[in-house]
mmCIF file of C-alpha atoms and ligand atoms in Angstrom:
data_model
loop_
_atom_site.group_PDB
_atom_site.id
_atom_site.type_symbol
_atom_site.label_atom_id
_atom_site.label_comp_id
_atom_site.label_asym_id
_atom_site.label_seq_id
_atom_site.Cartn_x
_atom_site.Cartn_y
_atom_site.Cartn_z
ATOM 1 C CA MET A 1 67.395 125.293 95.772
ATOM 2 C CA LYS A 2 70.702 123.821 96.459
ATOM 3 C CA ILE A 3 71.581 120.723 94.424
ATOM 4 C CA ARG A 4 72.722 117.695 96.374
ATOM 5 C CA HIS A 5 75.610 115.764 95.004
ATOM 6 C CA PHE A 6 77.385 112.443 96.147
ATOM 7 C CA LEU A 7 81.067 113.195 95.436
ATOM 8 C CA GLN A 8 82.500 111.892 98.730
ATOM 9 C CA PHE A 9 81.005 109.587 101.278
ATOM 10 C CA LYS A 10 81.063 112.506 103.860
ATOM 11 C CA ASP A 11 78.661 114.517 101.636
ATOM 12 C CA PHE A 12 75.708 112.535 103.379
ATOM 13 C CA THR A 13 74.785 112.480 106.990
ATOM 14 C CA ARG A 14 74.096 109.354 108.957
ATOM 15 C CA ASP A 15 70.356 110.134 108.728
ATOM 16 C CA GLU A 16 70.656 110.380 104.897
ATOM 17 C CA PHE A 17 72.374 107.075 104.773
ATOM 18 C CA GLU A 18 69.805 105.403 106.997
ATOM 19 C CA TYR A 19 67.096 106.726 104.579
ATOM 20 C CA VAL A 20 69.061 105.483 101.506
ATOM 21 C CA PHE A 21 69.459 102.022 103.056
ATOM 22 C CA ALA A 22 65.797 101.861 103.987
ATOM 23 C CA ARG A 23 64.946 102.727 100.395
ATOM 24 C CA THR A 24 67.353 100.140 99.125
ATOM 25 C CA ARG A 25 65.761 97.454 101.167
ATOM 26 C CA TRP A 26 62.316 98.318 99.638
ATOM 27 C CA ILE A 27 63.551 98.858 96.094
ATOM 28 C CA LYS A 28 65.582 95.523 96.161
ATOM 29 C CA ALA A 29 62.382 93.664 97.466
ATOM 30 C CA GLN A 30 60.399 95.089 94.680
ATOM 31 C CA PHE A 31 62.999 94.094 92.161
ATOM 32 C CA LYS A 32 63.220 90.537 93.609
ATOM 33 C CA SER A 33 59.536 90.023 93.345
ATOM 34 C CA TYR A 34 59.313 91.378 89.735
ATOM 35 C CA GLN A 35 57.420 94.396 90.672
ATOM 36 C CA LYS A 36 57.637 97.302 88.318
ATOM 37 C CA TYR A 37 58.838 100.512 89.971
ATOM 38 C CA TRP A 38 59.267 103.522 87.674
ATOM 39 C CA PRO A 39 59.799 106.672 89.746
ATOM 40 C CA LEU A 40 62.261 108.037 87.333
ATOM 41 C CA ASN A 41 60.125 107.566 84.226
ATOM 42 C CA ASP A 42 61.219 109.972 81.486
ATOM 43 C CA ARG A 43 64.423 110.921 83.424
ATOM 44 C CA THR A 44 67.792 110.699 81.957
ATOM 45 C CA LEU A 45 71.153 109.703 83.528
ATOM 46 C CA VAL A 46 74.378 110.543 81.820
ATOM 47 C CA MET A 47 77.288 108.375 82.672
ATOM 48 C CA ILE A 48 80.866 109.658 81.898
ATOM 49 C CA PHE A 49 83.594 107.224 82.021
ATOM 50 C CA GLU A 50 87.259 108.214 81.703
ATOM 51 C CA LYS A 51 88.387 104.850 83.079
ATOM 52 C CA ALA A 52 87.357 101.267 82.412
ATOM 53 C CA SER A 53 84.351 99.665 84.365
ATOM 54 C CA THR A 54 82.222 96.516 84.326
ATOM 55 C CA ARG A 55 80.138 96.939 87.541
ATOM 56 C CA THR A 56 79.669 100.522 87.739
ATOM 57 C CA ARG A 57 78.483 100.898 84.098
ATOM 58 C CA LEU A 58 76.214 97.870 84.388
ATOM 59 C CA SER A 59 74.776 98.808 87.705
ATOM 60 C CA PHE A 60 74.017 102.458 86.850
ATOM 61 C CA GLU A 61 72.709 101.675 83.392
ATOM 62 C CA ALA A 62 70.588 98.830 84.347
ATOM 63 C CA GLY A 63 69.532 100.617 87.562
ATOM 64 C CA MET A 64 68.259 103.542 85.599
ATOM 65 C CA GLN A 65 66.423 101.456 83.162
ATOM 66 C CA GLN A 66 64.741 99.490 85.944
ATOM 67 C CA LEU A 67 63.635 102.824 87.591
ATOM 68 C CA GLY A 68 61.871 103.801 84.270
ATOM 69 C CA GLY A 69 64.565 106.139 82.994
ATOM 70 C CA ALA A 70 67.216 106.047 80.331
ATOM 71 C CA ALA A 71 71.003 106.073 80.558
ATOM 72 C CA ILE A 72 73.463 107.621 78.145
ATOM 73 C CA TYR A 73 77.019 106.430 78.040
ATOM 74 C CA LEU A 74 79.858 108.860 77.176
ATOM 75 C CA ASN A 75 83.510 108.158 77.244
ATOM 76 C CA THR A 76 86.691 110.336 76.746
ATOM 77 C CA ARG A 77 87.602 108.533 73.450
ATOM 78 C CA ASP A 78 84.384 109.311 71.502
ATOM 79 C CA SER A 79 83.217 112.565 72.888
ATOM 80 C CA GLN A 80 84.707 116.200 73.076
ATOM 81 C CA LEU A 81 85.616 115.456 76.679
ATOM 82 C CA GLY A 82 88.857 113.884 75.429
ATOM 83 C CA ARG A 83 89.678 116.782 73.136
ATOM 84 C CA GLY A 84 90.138 119.526 75.719
ATOM 85 C CA GLU A 85 86.651 120.948 76.219
ATOM 86 C CA PRO A 86 86.612 122.635 79.541
ATOM 87 C CA VAL A 87 85.027 120.539 82.359
ATOM 88 C CA GLU A 88 83.009 123.576 83.233
ATOM 89 C CA ASP A 89 81.534 123.877 79.795
ATOM 90 C CA ALA A 90 80.737 120.225 79.596
ATOM 91 C CA ALA A 91 78.932 120.485 82.785
ATOM 92 C CA GLN A 92 76.784 123.256 81.589
ATOM 93 C CA VAL A 93 75.725 121.503 78.601
ATOM 94 C CA ILE A 94 75.374 117.945 79.826
ATOM 95 C CA SER A 95 73.328 119.007 82.840
ATOM 96 C CA ARG A 96 70.848 120.997 80.635
ATOM 97 C CA MET A 97 69.856 117.761 78.726
ATOM 98 C CA SER A 98 69.781 115.296 81.688
ATOM 99 C CA ASP A 99 68.449 114.753 85.160
ATOM 100 C CA ILE A 100 71.412 113.203 86.914
ATOM 101 C CA VAL A 101 75.140 112.709 86.050
ATOM 102 C CA MET A 102 77.583 109.925 87.132
ATOM 103 C CA ILE A 103 81.196 110.416 86.477
ATOM 104 C CA ARG A 104 84.276 108.021 86.707
ATOM 105 C CA THR A 105 87.406 110.000 86.298
ATOM 106 C CA PHE A 106 90.980 110.691 87.591
ATOM 107 C CA GLU A 107 91.405 113.583 89.899
ATOM 108 C CA GLN A 108 88.549 114.334 92.472
ATOM 109 C CA GLU A 109 89.118 117.969 91.438
ATOM 110 C CA ILE A 110 87.621 117.130 87.946
ATOM 111 C CA ILE A 111 84.234 115.879 89.518
ATOM 112 C CA GLU A 112 84.174 118.863 91.955
ATOM 113 C CA ARG A 113 84.539 121.409 89.108
ATOM 114 C CA PHE A 114 81.904 119.579 87.073
ATOM 115 C CA ALA A 115 79.444 119.534 90.015
ATOM 116 C CA ALA A 116 79.965 123.257 90.728
ATOM 117 C CA ASN A 117 78.728 123.905 87.098
ATOM 118 C CA SER A 118 76.001 121.455 86.959
ATOM 119 C CA ARG A 119 72.162 121.964 87.134
ATOM 120 C CA VAL A 120 71.602 118.432 88.270
ATOM 121 C CA PRO A 121 73.026 116.049 90.863
ATOM 122 C CA VAL A 122 76.433 114.560 90.258
ATOM 123 C CA ILE A 123 77.489 111.053 91.556
ATOM 124 C CA ASN A 124 81.132 109.981 91.912
ATOM 125 C CA GLY A 125 81.536 106.685 90.132
ATOM 126 C CA LEU A 126 85.175 106.527 91.333
ATOM 127 C CA THR A 127 88.008 108.965 91.337
ATOM 128 C CA ASN A 128 91.708 108.479 92.130
ATOM 129 C CA GLU A 129 90.852 109.625 95.756
ATOM 130 C CA TYR A 130 87.403 108.057 96.387
ATOM 131 C CA HIS A 131 84.815 105.329 95.625
ATOM 132 C CA PRO A 132 81.793 106.349 97.691
ATOM 133 C CA CYS A 133 79.104 104.119 95.670
ATOM 134 C CA GLN A 134 81.146 101.064 96.374
ATOM 135 C CA ILE A 135 81.418 101.709 100.217
ATOM 136 C CA LEU A 136 77.614 102.347 100.121
ATOM 137 C CA ALA A 137 77.112 98.957 98.702
ATOM 138 C CA ASP A 138 79.610 97.316 101.059
ATOM 139 C CA ILE A 139 78.039 98.781 104.123
ATOM 140 C CA TYR A 140 74.579 97.794 102.987
ATOM 141 C CA THR A 141 75.933 94.299 102.326
ATOM 142 C CA TYR A 142 77.420 94.226 105.769
ATOM 143 C CA THR A 143 74.129 95.298 107.286
ATOM 144 C CA GLU A 144 72.185 92.581 105.334
ATOM 145 C CA HIS A 145 74.492 89.807 106.720
ATOM 146 C CA ARG A 146 75.450 91.033 110.088
ATOM 147 C CA GLY A 147 73.297 94.048 111.110
ATOM 148 C CA ASP A 148 74.329 97.547 111.862
ATOM 149 C CA ILE A 149 78.049 98.277 111.303
ATOM 150 C CA GLN A 150 78.118 100.970 114.065
ATOM 151 C CA GLY A 151 80.750 99.866 116.656
ATOM 152 C CA LYS A 152 82.292 97.292 114.402
ATOM 153 C CA THR A 153 85.853 96.996 113.076
ATOM 154 C CA VAL A 154 86.836 96.811 109.479
ATOM 155 C CA ALA A 155 90.446 95.740 108.469
ATOM 156 C CA TRP A 156 91.838 97.439 105.266
ATOM 157 C CA ILE A 157 94.697 95.384 103.874
ATOM 158 C CA GLY A 158 96.826 96.689 101.105
ATOM 159 C CA ASP A 159 96.916 100.066 99.195
ATOM 160 C CA ALA A 160 95.665 103.143 100.873
ATOM 161 C CA ASN A 161 93.828 104.041 97.665
ATOM 162 C CA ASN A 162 90.272 105.447 96.900
ATOM 163 C CA MET A 163 88.516 102.503 98.655
ATOM 164 C CA CYS A 164 90.634 103.001 101.820
ATOM 165 C CA ASN A 165 90.079 106.783 101.868
ATOM 166 C CA THR A 166 86.367 106.165 101.511
ATOM 167 C CA TRP A 167 86.105 103.575 104.347
ATOM 168 C CA LEU A 168 87.819 106.108 106.582
ATOM 169 C CA GLN A 169 85.363 108.770 105.774
ATOM 170 C CA ALA A 170 82.596 106.256 106.190
ATOM 171 C CA ALA A 171 83.938 105.345 109.768
ATOM 172 C CA GLU A 172 83.558 108.885 110.732
ATOM 173 C CA VAL A 173 79.970 109.308 109.507
ATOM 174 C CA LEU A 174 78.632 105.912 110.658
ATOM 175 C CA ASP A 175 80.579 105.413 113.788
ATOM 176 C CA PHE A 176 82.970 102.239 113.343
ATOM 177 C CA LYS A 177 86.652 101.623 113.421
ATOM 178 C CA VAL A 178 89.191 100.835 110.649
ATOM 179 C CA HIS A 179 92.410 98.977 111.090
ATOM 180 C CA VAL A 180 94.787 99.989 108.136
ATOM 181 C CA SER A 181 97.775 97.991 107.065
ATOM 182 C CA THR A 182 99.743 99.051 104.025
ATOM 183 C CA PRO A 183 103.237 98.424 102.780
ATOM 184 C CA PRO A 184 105.735 101.271 103.770
ATOM 185 C CA GLY A 185 105.562 104.228 101.623
ATOM 186 C CA TYR A 186 101.835 103.330 100.547
ATOM 187 C CA GLY A 187 99.998 104.681 103.669
ATOM 188 C CA VAL A 188 97.071 106.960 104.131
ATOM 189 C CA ASN A 189 97.247 110.537 103.044
ATOM 190 C CA PRO A 190 95.598 112.379 105.929
ATOM 191 C CA GLU A 191 94.608 115.279 103.549
ATOM 192 C CA LEU A 192 92.256 112.903 101.691
ATOM 193 C CA VAL A 193 90.379 111.520 104.661
ATOM 194 C CA GLY A 194 89.712 114.711 106.525
ATOM 195 C CA SER A 195 89.559 114.990 110.303
ATOM 196 C CA ILE A 196 89.746 111.470 111.562
ATOM 197 C CA ASP A 197 89.377 110.661 115.183
ATOM 198 C CA PRO A 198 92.585 108.666 115.931
ATOM 199 C CA ALA A 199 90.390 106.253 117.936
ATOM 200 C CA ARG A 200 88.594 105.383 114.666
ATOM 201 C CA CYS A 201 91.712 104.655 112.516
ATOM 202 C CA GLN A 202 94.498 102.409 113.851
ATOM 203 C CA VAL A 203 97.476 101.896 111.694
ATOM 204 C CA PHE A 204 99.295 98.395 111.702
ATOM 205 C CA ALA A 205 102.743 97.545 110.119
ATOM 206 C CA ASP A 206 101.703 93.826 110.238
ATOM 207 C CA PRO A 207 98.641 92.857 108.241
ATOM 208 C CA LEU A 208 98.010 89.900 110.393
ATOM 209 C CA ALA A 209 97.829 92.121 113.470
ATOM 210 C CA ALA A 210 95.422 94.367 111.675
ATOM 211 C CA CYS A 211 93.083 91.516 111.143
ATOM 212 C CA ARG A 212 92.914 90.284 114.714
ATOM 213 C CA GLY A 213 89.378 90.432 116.043
ATOM 214 C CA VAL A 214 87.871 92.423 113.326
ATOM 215 C CA ASP A 215 84.387 92.032 111.800
ATOM 216 C CA LEU A 216 85.110 92.570 108.247
ATOM 217 C CA VAL A 217 88.382 92.132 106.133
ATOM 218 C CA ASN A 218 88.649 94.248 103.102
ATOM 219 C CA THR A 219 91.222 94.495 100.403
ATOM 220 C CA ASP A 220 91.584 95.727 96.700
ATOM 221 C CA VAL A 221 94.073 95.478 93.786
ATOM 222 C CA TRP A 222 97.670 96.524 94.438
ATOM 223 C CA THR A 223 97.679 98.830 91.448
ATOM 224 C CA SER A 224 94.654 101.013 90.787
ATOM 225 C CA MET A 225 93.598 102.402 87.468
ATOM 226 C CA GLY A 226 95.772 105.391 86.468
ATOM 227 C CA PHE A 227 98.779 103.991 88.431
ATOM 228 C CA GLU A 228 99.860 101.142 86.014
ATOM 229 C CA ALA A 229 103.304 102.546 85.566
ATOM 230 C CA GLU A 230 103.961 101.584 89.230
ATOM 231 C CA ASN A 231 102.874 97.981 88.641
ATOM 232 C CA GLU A 232 106.279 96.214 89.010
ATOM 233 C CA ALA A 233 107.338 98.197 92.054
ATOM 234 C CA ARG A 234 103.970 97.574 93.622
ATOM 235 C CA LYS A 235 104.114 93.775 93.055
ATOM 236 C CA GLU A 236 107.318 93.695 95.084
ATOM 237 C CA ALA A 237 106.224 96.046 97.867
ATOM 238 C CA PHE A 238 102.831 94.459 98.332
ATOM 239 C CA ALA A 239 103.956 90.697 98.357
ATOM 240 C CA ASN A 240 103.140 90.290 102.127
ATOM 241 C CA TRP A 241 99.658 92.068 101.874
ATOM 242 C CA CYS A 242 97.812 89.143 100.451
ATOM 243 C CA VAL A 243 94.644 88.321 102.508
ATOM 244 C CA ASP A 244 94.872 84.646 103.321
ATOM 245 C CA ALA A 245 93.280 82.009 105.550
ATOM 246 C CA GLU A 246 95.746 82.841 108.433
ATOM 247 C CA MET A 247 94.502 86.491 108.318
ATOM 248 C CA MET A 248 90.870 85.474 108.321
ATOM 249 C CA SER A 249 91.559 82.901 110.999
ATOM 250 C CA VAL A 250 92.644 85.684 113.508
ATOM 251 C CA ALA A 251 89.507 87.849 112.647
ATOM 252 C CA ASN A 252 86.229 87.443 114.487
ATOM 253 C CA PRO A 253 84.858 83.964 113.589
ATOM 254 C CA GLU A 254 81.800 85.836 112.178
ATOM 255 C CA ALA A 255 84.003 88.116 109.980
ATOM 256 C CA LEU A 256 83.161 88.692 106.463
ATOM 257 C CA PHE A 257 85.573 89.163 103.584
ATOM 258 C CA MET A 258 84.844 91.768 100.875
ATOM 259 C CA HIS A 259 86.672 93.060 97.676
ATOM 260 C CA CYS A 260 85.138 95.585 95.278
ATOM 261 C CA LEU A 261 86.299 93.568 92.315
ATOM 262 C CA PRO A 262 87.923 93.067 89.853
ATOM 263 C CA ALA A 263 90.168 90.878 91.923
ATOM 264 C CA HIS A 264 93.618 89.136 91.275
ATOM 265 C CA ARG A 265 93.611 85.793 92.939
ATOM 266 C CA GLY A 266 97.280 85.157 94.252
ATOM 267 C CA GLU A 267 97.965 88.801 94.552
ATOM 268 C CA GLU A 268 95.921 90.934 97.215
ATOM 269 C CA VAL A 269 93.732 87.770 98.161
ATOM 270 C CA THR A 270 94.142 83.943 97.834
ATOM 271 C CA ALA A 271 91.427 81.989 95.963
ATOM 272 C CA ALA A 272 90.681 80.126 99.158
ATOM 273 C CA VAL A 273 89.548 83.344 100.808
ATOM 274 C CA ILE A 274 87.741 85.132 98.027
ATOM 275 C CA ASP A 275 85.938 81.893 96.974
ATOM 276 C CA GLY A 276 85.556 80.753 100.543
ATOM 277 C CA PRO A 277 82.600 80.698 103.119
ATOM 278 C CA GLN A 278 83.282 84.227 104.622
ATOM 279 C CA SER A 279 83.363 85.923 101.296
ATOM 280 C CA VAL A 280 80.313 87.931 100.191
ATOM 281 C CA VAL A 281 81.820 89.505 97.088
ATOM 282 C CA TRP A 282 79.021 88.586 94.782
ATOM 283 C CA ASP A 283 76.232 89.976 97.164
ATOM 284 C CA GLU A 284 78.521 93.090 97.457
ATOM 285 C CA ALA A 285 78.696 93.356 93.594
ATOM 286 C CA GLU A 286 74.877 92.946 93.167
ATOM 287 C CA ASN A 287 74.045 95.426 95.855
ATOM 288 C CA ARG A 288 75.716 98.295 93.779
ATOM 289 C CA LEU A 289 72.642 97.965 91.667
ATOM 290 C CA HIS A 290 70.133 98.243 94.583
ATOM 291 C CA VAL A 291 71.896 101.061 96.642
ATOM 292 C CA GLN A 292 72.578 103.147 93.578
ATOM 293 C CA LYS A 293 68.879 102.913 92.502
ATOM 294 C CA ALA A 294 67.927 104.176 96.055
ATOM 295 C CA LEU A 295 70.655 106.902 95.688
ATOM 296 C CA MET A 296 69.411 108.156 92.275
ATOM 297 C CA GLU A 297 65.889 108.258 93.359
ATOM 298 C CA ASP A 298 66.945 110.206 96.483
ATOM 299 C CA LEU A 299 69.065 112.701 94.553
ATOM 300 C CA VAL A 300 66.452 113.264 91.748
ATOM 301 C CA LEU A 301 63.190 113.164 93.658
ATOM 302 C CA GLY A 302 64.214 113.817 97.296
ATOM 303 C CA CYS A 303 62.415 111.880 99.966
ATOM 304 C CA VAL A 304 59.570 109.873 98.722
ATOM 305 C CA THR A 305 58.358 108.248 102.001
HETATM 306 N N1 CP B 1 84.040 97.771 91.676
HETATM 307 C C1 CP B 1 83.831 98.510 90.657
HETATM 308 O O1 CP B 1 83.682 99.705 90.740
HETATM 309 O O2 CP B 1 83.993 97.723 89.519
HETATM 310 P P1 CP B 1 84.167 98.374 87.985
HETATM 311 O O3 CP B 1 85.539 98.877 87.896
HETATM 312 O O4 CP B 1 84.034 97.158 87.120
HETATM 313 O O5 CP B 1 83.075 99.375 87.765
HETATM 314 N N1 NVA B 2 90.951 100.840 93.466
HETATM 315 C C1 NVA B 2 90.557 100.330 92.219
HETATM 316 C C2 NVA B 2 89.099 100.075 92.390
HETATM 317 C C3 NVA B 2 88.537 99.534 91.087
HETATM 318 C C4 NVA B 2 86.995 99.389 91.157
HETATM 319 C C5 NVA B 2 91.001 101.280 91.280
HETATM 320 O O1 NVA B 2 90.704 102.569 91.381
HETATM 321 O O2 NVA B 2 91.276 100.857 89.986
#
């Protein structure tokens, strides 16, 4: 049987996302009413981190425990992964001792090679190119607050990074539009987003214009992990790409603000916006837990309803 992985957003179909969102709703409701739900009793998640994390580690580790399973944390510093063991060999060994693996690493190619040699499902917990678990949580959060995202418009303000690439893939799978505004030289790499219908992705030189009439405004740090050497140049280039009250004021009055966190107030977003009434960043962070529980249940057990 072919093993299912979640390495990029486009690995799942619209029907599969609808199923995961329905399971998320149910699993979240169980959790909120203190009902024990242990479908992954005796199952083990291995989490491999080559970059820092707060939310991803916490949500996967707590999530696996809440589903009755166990989670093991490995990082590059304390394991053979940082000492040149081939990814393919690591995948063979790790996947013989576990039921599911989550990896946060640098190049997408690393996680693809791991998955190709894994006996168990592999989840992308962030690569330089994509962050599919975050967009899963973001879209679930949008749906909770405003209903179906189909036909809506999302503004992406800032760096065309792993988050932006994943939003563009999601727009294709779930049928919504993205307005992208990045500083010159930091635009979308078409190779990373696949075949995007131009009607779905509109590029704006002016971030204010990109926010006009949209249903959701989204941004992220100016410098992603792994690109720290570019920090000073980016601070200069991104200075006008700070989501502020003026940008929110031209969006749809019902528009939400999201940020995957961690945030830098005064850089990519003002405190007034991220701490303001349109911001749903805490729900967004919490929903990482719930959507990933549904995702792990789906990948390990298949359809349970
Ligand atoms: N949003 C997110 O992935 O956060 P962490 O880097 O803390 O995991
Ligand atoms: N784009 C950011 C997201 C962090 C969760 C990064 O890759 O560092």
